[in-house]
Amino acid sequence: MLGSRAYEPDRDINSPNRNISPVSSEINEEGKLMVGGCQLSELAKKFGTPLYVLDELSLRTACKTYLQALRKHYPGESLPLYASKANSSLAICSLIASEGFGLDAVSEGELLTALKGGVERERIVFHGNNKSDKELKFAHQNNVTVVLDNFHDIEKLKRIASENKPANLMLRLTPGIECHTHEYIRTGHLDSKFGFDPDEVENVLKELKRFKWANLTGLHAHIGSQIFETQPHIDLADVMADTMKMAKEIGHPITNLNLGGGLGIKYNQEDNPPSIEKWVEVISKAVVEACNKRKLDLPKLMCEPGRSLVASSGLTIYEIGAKKVVPGIRKYVCVDGGMSDNPRPITYQSEYTACLVDKSLSSDLEEVTIAGKHCESGDVLLKDFPLPPCESGDFLAVFGTGAYNYSMSSNYNRIPRPATVMVNDGFVELTQRRELPEDLLQLDVLPDRFITKN
Ligand code: LLP
């Protein structure tokens, strides 16, 4: 529960991931919730609902905090990359590039968005456990660094890269590190589809030495997402430094070390993730120590935050519609979106925090279950959550939806995707227009023989 009132803004100004709502959130004299100087109920009326809202200040603050912390705590060169799977759009790519970030992409779509959004190609890395020829050619033509995930990548690149145009490569390994997060979003443990198994790494490094087209500069690992502990990243630095040493002995001086992303955010009052600065400090010290112990030169330190960069800058506004009371059991309040714009609750049982944007000061609370509008009983966004009594037509904000919502959205039930707006200092700009039912029909092809004559 959010204290005694329905809504109380948090205030960790420098680390947006430790706030449930965007850092610019405030309640005006009329008790209405504002973000980026814009009243949320006015945005809902102007742009319609559901509506994704991104707070530019939160996004820029998170970027700046990562960069400043790396400069403060890591004595060598560093480059943070935005994991664009969290939320890929031209506006976000352009914003993170303007802050000095590079980017991690996992498909031609994400690569194209990054390139068109103005991210420098030399600062883009291309991941994926099953890259296609077309994707690899596109990445190679654009001088993007390819992260080798398996032998399949090597076989394909043999035919694409050449001595005249070598491929810049990093090698991803499965570090065998367990961390406490949902099993679907854990990637570093040994039973994972991502990266080379530790037992294969020596052979791969030796094999790459034979290829003139292969320019191996770095190592990569990612251990999972929404992680609150820091010990797994300390352990990871050790595993990676061992591999750097092995690579050096085989003749690959490793100059880039990418430790992935994973820092968690605060979705509800119980969540207590480390700050961005603390996380960067821990990984920086761990890498320095691990390299010193093995007498290795300090590599350029890379990391790939996704969620901790964008999630807390985002919220989704819904309009409340139907209600249903199941006597003695539950009160359902239905909104005009749900699992198609936020599939995380139904996929991972993820928890969220919400408030009624124009009734945020009320302390008269009742437990309600916020249900989506899709034809699926599991389409529930928040279960038994305390809210002031609400009417049809009220607007509800669900916080922390800036990451893995739009990027995982679907058109289930042929429901069009919401628009996205970015707010800052009293200004609002559309960064993604709302899909229309007609947009969905544009991809349909009706074979001639199905066309009826009348
Ligand atoms: N680097 C790699 C190679 C990754 O696979 C990921 C996330 C990241 C970086 C960024 O991790 P982050 O900083 O966002 O934790 N759909 C799930 C999350 C899947 C994460 C996949 N990989 C969710 O909604 O929780």
Short mmCIF file of C-alpha atoms and ligand atoms in Angstrom, two decimals:
data_model
loop_
_atom_site.label_atom_id
_atom_site.label_comp_id
_atom_site.label_asym_id
_atom_site.label_seq_id
_atom_site.Cartn_x
_atom_site.Cartn_y
_atom_site.Cartn_z
CA MET A 1 0.00 0.00 0.00
CA LEU A 2 1.18 3.51 -0.78
CA GLY A 3 1.36 4.91 2.76
CA SER A 4 -1.84 6.33 4.18
CA ARG A 5 -2.79 8.15 0.99
CA ALA A 6 -3.62 6.66 -2.37
CA TYR A 7 -0.43 8.06 -3.88
CA GLU A 8 2.81 9.43 -2.50
CA PRO A 9 5.64 10.34 -4.91
CA ASP A 10 9.06 8.83 -4.05
CA ARG A 11 12.10 11.00 -4.20
CA ASP A 12 15.39 9.42 -5.19
CA ILE A 13 16.10 12.11 -7.73
CA ASN A 14 19.37 10.60 -8.99
CA SER A 15 18.27 7.01 -9.38
CA PRO A 16 14.93 6.77 -11.18
CA ASN A 17 14.94 2.95 -10.77
CA ARG A 18 14.38 3.45 -7.02
CA ASN A 19 11.14 5.40 -7.60
CA ILE A 20 7.78 3.87 -8.42
CA SER A 21 6.68 6.95 -10.35
CA PRO A 22 8.71 9.21 -12.68
CA VAL A 23 11.06 11.64 -10.90
CA SER A 24 9.12 14.69 -12.12
CA SER A 25 5.82 13.47 -10.57
CA GLU A 26 3.97 16.00 -8.43
CA ILE A 27 0.45 16.64 -7.23
CA ASN A 28 -1.00 20.07 -8.07
CA GLU A 29 -3.19 22.22 -5.80
CA GLU A 30 -6.30 20.50 -7.10
CA GLY A 31 -4.91 17.12 -6.06
CA LYS A 32 -4.25 16.05 -9.65
CA LEU A 33 -1.19 14.05 -10.66
CA MET A 34 1.27 15.79 -12.96
CA VAL A 35 4.29 14.29 -14.70
CA GLY A 36 6.80 16.37 -16.67
CA GLY A 37 4.70 19.41 -15.80
CA CYS A 38 1.65 17.94 -17.59
CA GLN A 39 -1.59 16.94 -15.91
CA LEU A 40 -2.17 13.26 -16.70
CA SER A 41 -5.95 13.50 -17.03
CA GLU A 42 -5.50 16.27 -19.63
CA LEU A 43 -3.08 14.06 -21.60
CA ALA A 44 -5.62 11.25 -21.50
CA LYS A 45 -8.33 13.53 -22.86
CA LYS A 46 -6.09 14.94 -25.57
CA PHE A 47 -4.40 11.74 -26.80
CA GLY A 48 -6.93 9.07 -25.79
CA THR A 49 -6.34 5.97 -23.69
CA PRO A 50 -4.60 3.66 -23.13
CA LEU A 51 -1.65 6.00 -23.39
CA TYR A 52 2.02 5.32 -22.70
CA VAL A 53 3.67 8.37 -21.11
CA LEU A 54 7.47 8.76 -20.91
CA ASP A 55 9.06 11.33 -18.62
CA GLU A 56 12.08 12.80 -20.38
CA LEU A 57 13.65 13.96 -17.12
CA SER A 58 13.64 10.44 -15.65
CA LEU A 59 15.18 9.02 -18.82
CA ARG A 60 17.90 11.63 -19.05
CA THR A 61 18.61 11.41 -15.30
CA ALA A 62 19.10 7.65 -15.53
CA CYS A 63 21.46 8.05 -18.51
CA LYS A 64 23.48 10.78 -16.80
CA THR A 65 23.72 8.79 -13.57
CA TYR A 66 25.11 5.74 -15.39
CA LEU A 67 27.67 7.87 -17.26
CA GLN A 68 28.75 9.89 -14.22
CA ALA A 69 29.04 6.78 -12.06
CA LEU A 70 31.21 5.02 -14.65
CA ARG A 71 33.47 8.08 -14.85
CA LYS A 72 33.67 8.28 -11.06
CA HIS A 73 34.18 4.61 -10.21
CA TYR A 74 35.94 3.06 -13.22
CA PRO A 75 39.50 4.26 -13.90
CA GLY A 76 39.56 2.96 -17.49
CA GLU A 77 37.45 3.76 -20.54
CA SER A 78 33.78 2.87 -20.43
CA LEU A 79 30.68 2.82 -22.61
CA PRO A 80 27.14 2.10 -21.45
CA LEU A 81 24.82 0.62 -24.08
CA TYR A 82 21.04 0.87 -23.96
CA ALA A 83 19.39 -2.59 -24.22
CA SER A 84 16.79 -1.46 -26.72
CA LYS A 85 14.65 -4.59 -26.31
CA ALA A 86 13.28 -2.76 -23.25
CA ASN A 87 11.61 -0.14 -25.48
CA SER A 88 12.75 0.59 -29.00
CA SER A 89 11.63 3.78 -30.76
CA LEU A 90 13.28 6.53 -32.77
CA ALA A 91 12.71 9.05 -29.97
CA ILE A 92 14.29 6.88 -27.25
CA CYS A 93 17.24 5.90 -29.47
CA SER A 94 17.88 9.50 -30.34
CA LEU A 95 17.61 10.57 -26.69
CA ILE A 96 20.04 7.95 -25.36
CA ALA A 97 22.50 8.72 -28.19
CA SER A 98 22.37 12.41 -27.30
CA GLU A 99 23.30 11.46 -23.73
CA GLY A 100 26.36 9.53 -24.95
CA PHE A 101 25.04 5.97 -24.81
CA GLY A 102 25.64 3.21 -27.33
CA LEU A 103 23.01 0.53 -27.92
CA ASP A 104 22.37 -3.21 -27.90
CA ALA A 105 20.06 -4.54 -30.63
CA VAL A 106 18.77 -8.06 -31.20
CA SER A 107 17.01 -7.87 -34.57
CA GLU A 108 17.10 -6.01 -37.87
CA GLY A 109 14.13 -3.97 -36.60
CA GLU A 110 16.00 -2.80 -33.51
CA LEU A 111 19.16 -2.16 -35.57
CA LEU A 112 17.26 -0.09 -38.10
CA THR A 113 15.54 1.93 -35.36
CA ALA A 114 18.90 2.63 -33.70
CA LEU A 115 20.59 3.66 -36.94
CA LYS A 116 17.69 5.89 -38.02
CA GLY A 117 17.49 7.25 -34.47
CA GLY A 118 21.08 8.49 -34.82
CA VAL A 119 23.02 6.03 -32.66
CA GLU A 120 26.63 5.88 -33.92
CA ARG A 121 27.13 2.55 -35.69
CA GLU A 122 30.47 1.96 -33.96
CA ARG A 123 28.57 2.10 -30.65
CA ILE A 124 26.03 -0.57 -31.54
CA VAL A 125 26.36 -4.26 -30.67
CA PHE A 126 24.21 -6.92 -32.27
CA HIS A 127 23.07 -9.85 -30.12
CA GLY A 128 20.89 -12.91 -30.69
CA ASN A 129 20.96 -16.67 -30.26
CA ASN A 130 19.65 -17.35 -33.78
CA LYS A 131 20.69 -14.56 -36.11
CA SER A 132 19.63 -14.84 -39.74
CA ASP A 133 21.88 -14.32 -42.77
CA LYS A 134 19.92 -11.19 -43.59
CA GLU A 135 20.39 -9.75 -40.11
CA LEU A 136 24.11 -10.57 -40.04
CA LYS A 137 24.66 -9.03 -43.48
CA PHE A 138 22.82 -5.89 -42.40
CA ALA A 139 24.89 -5.64 -39.20
CA HIS A 140 28.16 -6.29 -41.05
CA GLN A 141 27.43 -3.76 -43.82
CA ASN A 142 26.75 -1.17 -41.15
CA ASN A 143 30.00 -1.89 -39.21
CA VAL A 144 28.05 -2.97 -36.16
CA THR A 145 29.88 -5.22 -33.66
CA VAL A 146 28.46 -8.73 -33.75
CA VAL A 147 28.26 -10.69 -30.50
CA LEU A 148 28.97 -14.33 -31.36
CA ASP A 149 26.51 -16.51 -29.51
CA ASN A 150 27.22 -19.94 -31.04
CA PHE A 151 28.95 -21.86 -33.87
CA HIS A 152 26.02 -21.12 -36.17
CA ASP A 153 27.00 -17.41 -36.09
CA ILE A 154 30.61 -18.28 -36.97
CA GLU A 155 29.56 -20.48 -39.92
CA LYS A 156 27.33 -17.73 -41.29
CA LEU A 157 29.88 -14.95 -40.82
CA LYS A 158 32.56 -16.97 -42.64
CA ARG A 159 30.50 -16.38 -45.78
CA ILE A 160 29.71 -12.72 -45.08
CA ALA A 161 32.91 -11.16 -43.73
CA SER A 162 36.24 -11.10 -45.54
CA GLU A 163 39.87 -10.22 -44.99
CA ASN A 164 39.16 -6.85 -46.66
CA LYS A 165 36.11 -6.19 -44.52
CA PRO A 166 36.62 -8.10 -41.27
CA ALA A 167 33.83 -8.49 -38.73
CA ASN A 168 34.20 -6.78 -35.35
CA LEU A 169 33.28 -9.41 -32.81
CA MET A 170 32.58 -10.00 -29.17
CA LEU A 171 32.12 -13.48 -27.73
CA ARG A 172 29.19 -14.25 -25.44
CA LEU A 173 29.61 -16.92 -22.84
CA THR A 174 27.27 -18.58 -20.38
CA PRO A 175 28.99 -17.81 -17.09
CA GLY A 176 27.15 -20.37 -14.95
CA ILE A 177 25.95 -17.82 -12.39
CA GLU A 178 22.63 -18.18 -10.61
CA CYS A 179 20.66 -15.16 -9.46
CA HIS A 180 17.27 -14.74 -7.85
CA THR A 181 14.84 -13.57 -10.47
CA HIS A 182 11.99 -15.07 -12.46
CA GLU A 183 13.23 -18.22 -14.23
CA TYR A 184 12.15 -16.91 -17.66
CA ILE A 185 14.41 -13.88 -17.35
CA ARG A 186 17.51 -15.65 -15.98
CA THR A 187 20.14 -16.14 -18.64
CA GLY A 188 23.52 -16.69 -17.02
CA HIS A 189 22.98 -20.16 -15.51
CA LEU A 190 24.45 -23.08 -17.45
CA ASP A 191 21.13 -24.43 -18.75
CA SER A 192 20.52 -21.41 -20.99
CA LYS A 193 20.09 -21.06 -24.74
CA PHE A 194 22.38 -18.01 -24.78
CA GLY A 195 26.14 -17.94 -25.32
CA PHE A 196 28.94 -20.47 -25.55
CA ASP A 197 29.20 -23.07 -22.80
CA PRO A 198 32.34 -22.49 -20.67
CA ASP A 199 33.75 -25.83 -21.88
CA GLU A 200 33.59 -24.66 -25.50
CA VAL A 201 35.25 -21.29 -25.05
CA GLU A 202 38.90 -22.36 -25.39
CA ASN A 203 38.21 -24.13 -28.70
CA VAL A 204 36.23 -21.22 -30.05
CA LEU A 205 39.00 -18.78 -29.19
CA LYS A 206 41.55 -21.04 -30.92
CA GLU A 207 39.34 -21.45 -33.96
CA LEU A 208 38.79 -17.70 -34.30
CA LYS A 209 42.55 -17.20 -34.33
CA ARG A 210 42.65 -19.00 -37.70
CA PHE A 211 40.21 -16.62 -39.42
CA LYS A 212 41.53 -13.43 -41.01
CA TRP A 213 37.97 -12.08 -41.24
CA ALA A 214 37.48 -12.29 -37.48
CA ASN A 215 38.48 -9.33 -35.34
CA LEU A 216 37.67 -10.38 -31.78
CA THR A 217 37.83 -7.42 -29.41
CA GLY A 218 35.56 -8.30 -26.55
CA LEU A 219 33.78 -10.67 -24.23
CA HIS A 220 30.16 -10.49 -23.15
CA ALA A 221 27.85 -12.07 -20.59
CA HIS A 222 24.43 -11.21 -19.22
CA ILE A 223 23.10 -12.99 -16.14
CA GLY A 224 19.45 -11.96 -15.98
CA SER A 225 17.02 -9.15 -15.38
CA GLN A 226 15.26 -7.40 -12.46
CA ILE A 227 18.14 -8.37 -10.12
CA PHE A 228 18.48 -6.73 -6.69
CA GLU A 229 21.61 -8.55 -5.51
CA THR A 230 25.07 -7.31 -6.47
CA GLN A 231 27.10 -10.43 -5.64
CA PRO A 232 26.27 -12.19 -8.96
CA HIS A 233 27.95 -9.36 -10.87
CA ILE A 234 31.03 -9.56 -8.63
CA ASP A 235 31.24 -13.28 -9.38
CA LEU A 236 30.70 -12.53 -13.06
CA ALA A 237 33.69 -10.16 -13.16
CA ASP A 238 35.89 -13.03 -11.91
CA VAL A 239 34.64 -15.50 -14.50
CA MET A 240 35.11 -12.92 -17.27
CA ALA A 241 38.62 -12.00 -16.14
CA ASP A 242 39.59 -15.70 -16.21
CA THR A 243 38.34 -15.85 -19.79
CA MET A 244 40.18 -12.63 -20.69
CA LYS A 245 43.38 -14.23 -19.43
CA MET A 246 42.75 -17.36 -21.46
CA ALA A 247 41.99 -15.27 -24.56
CA LYS A 248 45.20 -13.30 -24.11
CA GLU A 249 47.25 -16.49 -23.91
CA ILE A 250 45.64 -17.73 -27.11
CA GLY A 251 46.50 -14.44 -28.82
CA HIS A 252 43.35 -12.35 -28.47
CA PRO A 253 44.04 -9.20 -26.47
CA ILE A 254 40.57 -8.39 -25.10
CA THR A 255 39.96 -4.65 -24.97
CA ASN A 256 36.18 -4.61 -24.39
CA LEU A 257 34.37 -6.26 -21.51
CA ASN A 258 30.57 -6.18 -21.52
CA LEU A 259 28.84 -7.32 -18.34
CA GLY A 260 25.27 -7.05 -19.65
CA GLY A 261 22.38 -5.42 -17.83
CA GLY A 262 20.06 -6.61 -15.12
CA LEU A 263 19.69 -3.90 -12.47
CA GLY A 264 16.16 -4.07 -11.08
CA ILE A 265 13.60 -1.34 -10.45
CA LYS A 266 11.01 -0.59 -7.80
CA TYR A 267 7.59 -1.80 -8.97
CA ASN A 268 5.98 -1.80 -5.52
CA GLN A 269 6.68 -0.61 -1.96
CA GLU A 270 8.50 -3.82 -0.98
CA ASP A 271 11.05 -3.57 -3.82
CA ASN A 272 14.39 -2.11 -2.80
CA PRO A 273 16.83 -2.23 -5.73
CA PRO A 274 20.35 -0.81 -5.45
CA SER A 275 20.84 2.65 -6.92
CA ILE A 276 22.37 3.01 -10.37
CA GLU A 277 25.51 4.51 -8.81
CA LYS A 278 25.88 1.63 -6.33
CA TRP A 279 25.48 -0.96 -9.10
CA VAL A 280 28.08 0.76 -11.29
CA GLU A 281 30.44 1.09 -8.33
CA VAL A 282 30.16 -2.62 -7.57
CA ILE A 283 30.80 -3.77 -11.13
CA SER A 284 33.62 -1.25 -11.61
CA LYS A 285 35.45 -2.31 -8.46
CA ALA A 286 34.91 -5.98 -9.25
CA VAL A 287 36.42 -5.61 -12.73
CA VAL A 288 39.41 -3.58 -11.49
CA GLU A 289 40.11 -6.12 -8.75
CA ALA A 290 39.66 -9.15 -11.04
CA CYS A 291 42.01 -7.64 -13.66
CA ASN A 292 44.63 -6.56 -11.13
CA LYS A 293 44.68 -10.02 -9.61
CA ARG A 294 45.48 -11.52 -13.03
CA LYS A 295 47.79 -8.68 -14.16
CA LEU A 296 45.50 -7.80 -17.06
CA ASP A 297 45.19 -4.33 -18.60
CA LEU A 298 41.87 -2.69 -17.78
CA PRO A 299 39.42 -3.24 -20.63
CA LYS A 300 36.85 -0.72 -21.82
CA LEU A 301 33.97 -1.50 -19.47
CA MET A 302 30.57 -1.86 -21.07
CA CYS A 303 27.19 -2.57 -19.55
CA GLU A 304 23.73 -2.91 -21.08
CA PRO A 305 20.97 -1.48 -18.89
CA GLY A 306 17.47 -1.71 -20.29
CA ARG A 307 14.82 -1.77 -17.56
CA SER A 308 16.72 0.49 -15.09
CA LEU A 309 17.04 3.13 -17.80
CA VAL A 310 13.46 3.35 -19.08
CA ALA A 311 10.98 1.45 -16.89
CA SER A 312 10.47 4.06 -14.18
CA SER A 313 10.24 6.90 -16.68
CA GLY A 314 7.07 5.31 -18.06
CA LEU A 315 3.48 4.94 -17.00
CA THR A 316 0.29 3.91 -18.76
CA ILE A 317 -2.99 5.81 -18.43
CA TYR A 318 -6.21 3.82 -18.80
CA GLU A 319 -9.83 4.86 -18.59
CA ILE A 320 -12.00 2.97 -16.15
CA GLY A 321 -15.12 1.39 -17.58
CA ALA A 322 -17.21 -1.53 -16.33
CA LYS A 323 -17.23 -2.88 -12.77
CA LYS A 324 -18.29 -6.23 -11.39
CA VAL A 325 -18.66 -7.21 -7.75
CA VAL A 326 -18.44 -10.89 -6.90
CA PRO A 327 -20.05 -10.78 -3.43
CA GLY A 328 -17.68 -11.75 -0.67
CA ILE A 329 -14.89 -12.50 -3.14
CA ARG A 330 -13.65 -9.65 -5.30
CA LYS A 331 -14.44 -6.33 -6.90
CA TYR A 332 -13.38 -6.10 -10.55
CA VAL A 333 -12.71 -2.73 -12.16
CA CYS A 334 -12.15 -2.95 -15.92
CA VAL A 335 -9.85 -0.73 -17.98
CA ASP A 336 -9.64 -0.12 -21.72
CA GLY A 337 -6.33 -1.98 -22.21
CA GLY A 338 -4.59 -4.87 -20.45
CA MET A 339 -2.53 -7.83 -21.55
CA SER A 340 -1.99 -6.56 -25.11
CA ASP A 341 -0.24 -3.36 -23.92
CA ASN A 342 1.23 -4.94 -20.75
CA PRO A 343 1.75 -8.70 -20.98
CA ARG A 344 4.04 -8.82 -17.92
CA PRO A 345 1.46 -9.67 -15.23
CA ILE A 346 0.05 -12.60 -17.19
CA THR A 347 3.51 -13.77 -18.31
CA TYR A 348 5.57 -13.40 -15.13
CA GLN A 349 2.95 -12.62 -12.45
CA SER A 350 4.62 -9.20 -12.23
CA GLU A 351 3.27 -6.72 -9.73
CA TYR A 352 2.59 -3.05 -10.38
CA THR A 353 1.48 0.05 -8.50
CA ALA A 354 -1.35 2.27 -9.70
CA CYS A 355 -3.31 5.37 -8.74
CA LEU A 356 -6.35 7.32 -9.88
CA VAL A 357 -4.71 10.35 -11.43
CA ASP A 358 -7.28 12.90 -10.20
CA LYS A 359 -7.97 11.30 -6.81
CA SER A 360 -4.42 10.76 -5.66
CA LEU A 361 -4.85 12.50 -2.30
CA SER A 362 -7.80 10.44 -1.14
CA SER A 363 -7.19 8.22 1.86
CA ASP A 364 -10.51 6.40 1.59
CA LEU A 365 -9.25 3.17 0.00
CA GLU A 366 -10.84 -0.13 -1.03
CA GLU A 367 -9.26 -3.22 -2.56
CA VAL A 368 -10.08 -3.73 -6.23
CA THR A 369 -8.78 -5.93 -9.01
CA ILE A 370 -7.91 -4.10 -12.20
CA ALA A 371 -8.90 -6.26 -15.14
CA GLY A 372 -8.09 -5.72 -18.81
CA LYS A 373 -10.56 -5.90 -21.66
CA HIS A 374 -9.22 -9.02 -23.40
CA CYS A 375 -11.05 -12.30 -23.73
CA GLU A 376 -8.95 -14.11 -21.18
CA SER A 377 -9.67 -14.54 -17.46
CA GLY A 378 -5.97 -14.08 -16.62
CA ASP A 379 -6.01 -10.60 -18.14
CA VAL A 380 -5.56 -8.86 -14.78
CA LEU A 381 -3.13 -5.96 -14.34
CA LEU A 382 -3.29 -5.57 -10.54
CA LYS A 383 -4.88 -7.95 -8.06
CA ASP A 384 -6.55 -6.74 -4.85
CA PHE A 385 -4.96 -3.31 -4.98
CA PRO A 386 -6.04 -0.41 -2.71
CA LEU A 387 -7.64 2.48 -4.62
CA PRO A 388 -10.11 5.23 -3.76
CA PRO A 389 -13.66 4.39 -4.89
CA CYS A 390 -13.68 4.90 -8.65
CA GLU A 391 -16.26 5.73 -11.27
CA SER A 392 -16.50 4.84 -14.89
CA GLY A 393 -14.61 7.59 -16.75
CA ASP A 394 -11.89 8.00 -14.10
CA PHE A 395 -8.30 7.71 -15.32
CA LEU A 396 -5.89 5.22 -13.79
CA ALA A 397 -2.10 5.42 -14.04
CA VAL A 398 -0.06 2.21 -13.82
CA PHE A 399 3.58 3.04 -13.02
CA GLY A 400 6.84 1.45 -14.15
CA THR A 401 5.60 0.51 -17.61
CA GLY A 402 8.41 2.16 -19.61
CA ALA A 403 10.24 -1.14 -20.14
CA TYR A 404 9.01 -4.41 -21.67
CA ASN A 405 5.48 -3.10 -22.20
CA TYR A 406 5.37 -1.43 -25.61
CA SER A 407 8.20 -3.73 -26.77
CA MET A 408 6.26 -6.85 -25.75
CA SER A 409 2.83 -5.57 -26.76
CA SER A 410 0.60 -7.50 -29.13
CA ASN A 411 -2.60 -7.08 -31.10
CA TYR A 412 -4.43 -9.84 -29.25
CA ASN A 413 -8.15 -9.52 -29.96
CA ARG A 414 -7.12 -7.12 -32.75
CA ILE A 415 -6.67 -4.35 -30.24
CA PRO A 416 -4.46 -1.58 -31.65
CA ARG A 417 -1.35 -0.50 -29.74
CA PRO A 418 -1.54 2.70 -27.63
CA ALA A 419 0.21 5.94 -28.57
CA THR A 420 3.31 7.12 -26.67
CA VAL A 421 3.92 10.69 -25.61
CA MET A 422 7.02 12.20 -24.03
CA VAL A 423 6.57 14.93 -21.44
CA ASN A 424 9.01 17.49 -20.11
CA ASP A 425 8.71 20.86 -18.42
CA GLY A 426 5.06 21.37 -19.30
CA PHE A 427 5.47 20.23 -22.93
CA VAL A 428 4.10 17.07 -24.48
CA GLU A 429 5.17 15.46 -27.76
CA LEU A 430 3.80 12.45 -29.56
CA THR A 431 6.62 9.92 -30.11
CA GLN A 432 4.53 7.02 -31.40
CA ARG A 433 1.11 7.44 -32.89
CA ARG A 434 -1.78 5.22 -31.85
CA GLU A 435 -2.40 2.19 -34.05
CA LEU A 436 -5.79 2.11 -35.75
CA PRO A 437 -7.83 -0.99 -36.57
CA GLU A 438 -7.22 -0.07 -40.24
CA ASP A 439 -3.45 -0.35 -39.66
CA LEU A 440 -3.94 -3.96 -38.68
CA LEU A 441 -5.94 -4.69 -41.82
CA GLN A 442 -3.13 -3.29 -43.98
CA LEU A 443 -1.09 -6.43 -43.45
CA ASP A 444 -3.94 -8.76 -44.40
CA VAL A 445 -4.05 -10.10 -47.92
CA LEU A 446 -7.34 -11.44 -49.20
CA PRO A 447 -6.73 -13.90 -52.05
CA ASP A 448 -8.82 -13.04 -55.13
CA ARG A 449 -10.80 -16.25 -54.96
CA PHE A 450 -12.19 -15.22 -51.54
CA ILE A 451 -13.57 -11.91 -52.81
CA THR A 452 -17.33 -12.06 -53.03
CA LYS A 453 -18.94 -10.44 -56.03
CA ASN A 454 -21.66 -8.30 -54.36
N1 LLP B 1 21.69 -7.48 -22.34
C1 LLP B 1 21.20 -8.64 -22.75
C2 LLP B 1 22.02 -9.53 -23.56
C3 LLP B 1 19.88 -9.00 -22.42
O1 LLP B 1 19.40 -10.18 -22.84
C4 LLP B 1 19.09 -8.12 -21.65
C5 LLP B 1 17.71 -8.46 -21.30
C6 LLP B 1 19.65 -6.90 -21.26
C7 LLP B 1 20.96 -6.60 -21.60
C8 LLP B 1 18.89 -5.87 -20.46
O2 LLP B 1 18.52 -6.33 -19.22
P1 LLP B 1 17.80 -5.32 -18.19
O3 LLP B 1 18.79 -4.23 -17.83
O4 LLP B 1 16.62 -4.76 -18.87
O5 LLP B 1 17.46 -6.17 -17.04
N2 LLP B 1 10.81 -9.38 -20.80
C9 LLP B 1 11.38 -9.54 -19.47
C10 LLP B 1 12.82 -9.10 -19.43
C11 LLP B 1 13.67 -9.87 -20.42
C12 LLP B 1 15.10 -9.39 -20.42
C13 LLP B 1 15.81 -9.93 -21.58
N3 LLP B 1 17.15 -9.53 -21.69
C14 LLP B 1 10.53 -8.73 -18.47
O6 LLP B 1 9.58 -8.10 -18.89
O7 LLP B 1 10.81 -8.76 -17.28
#
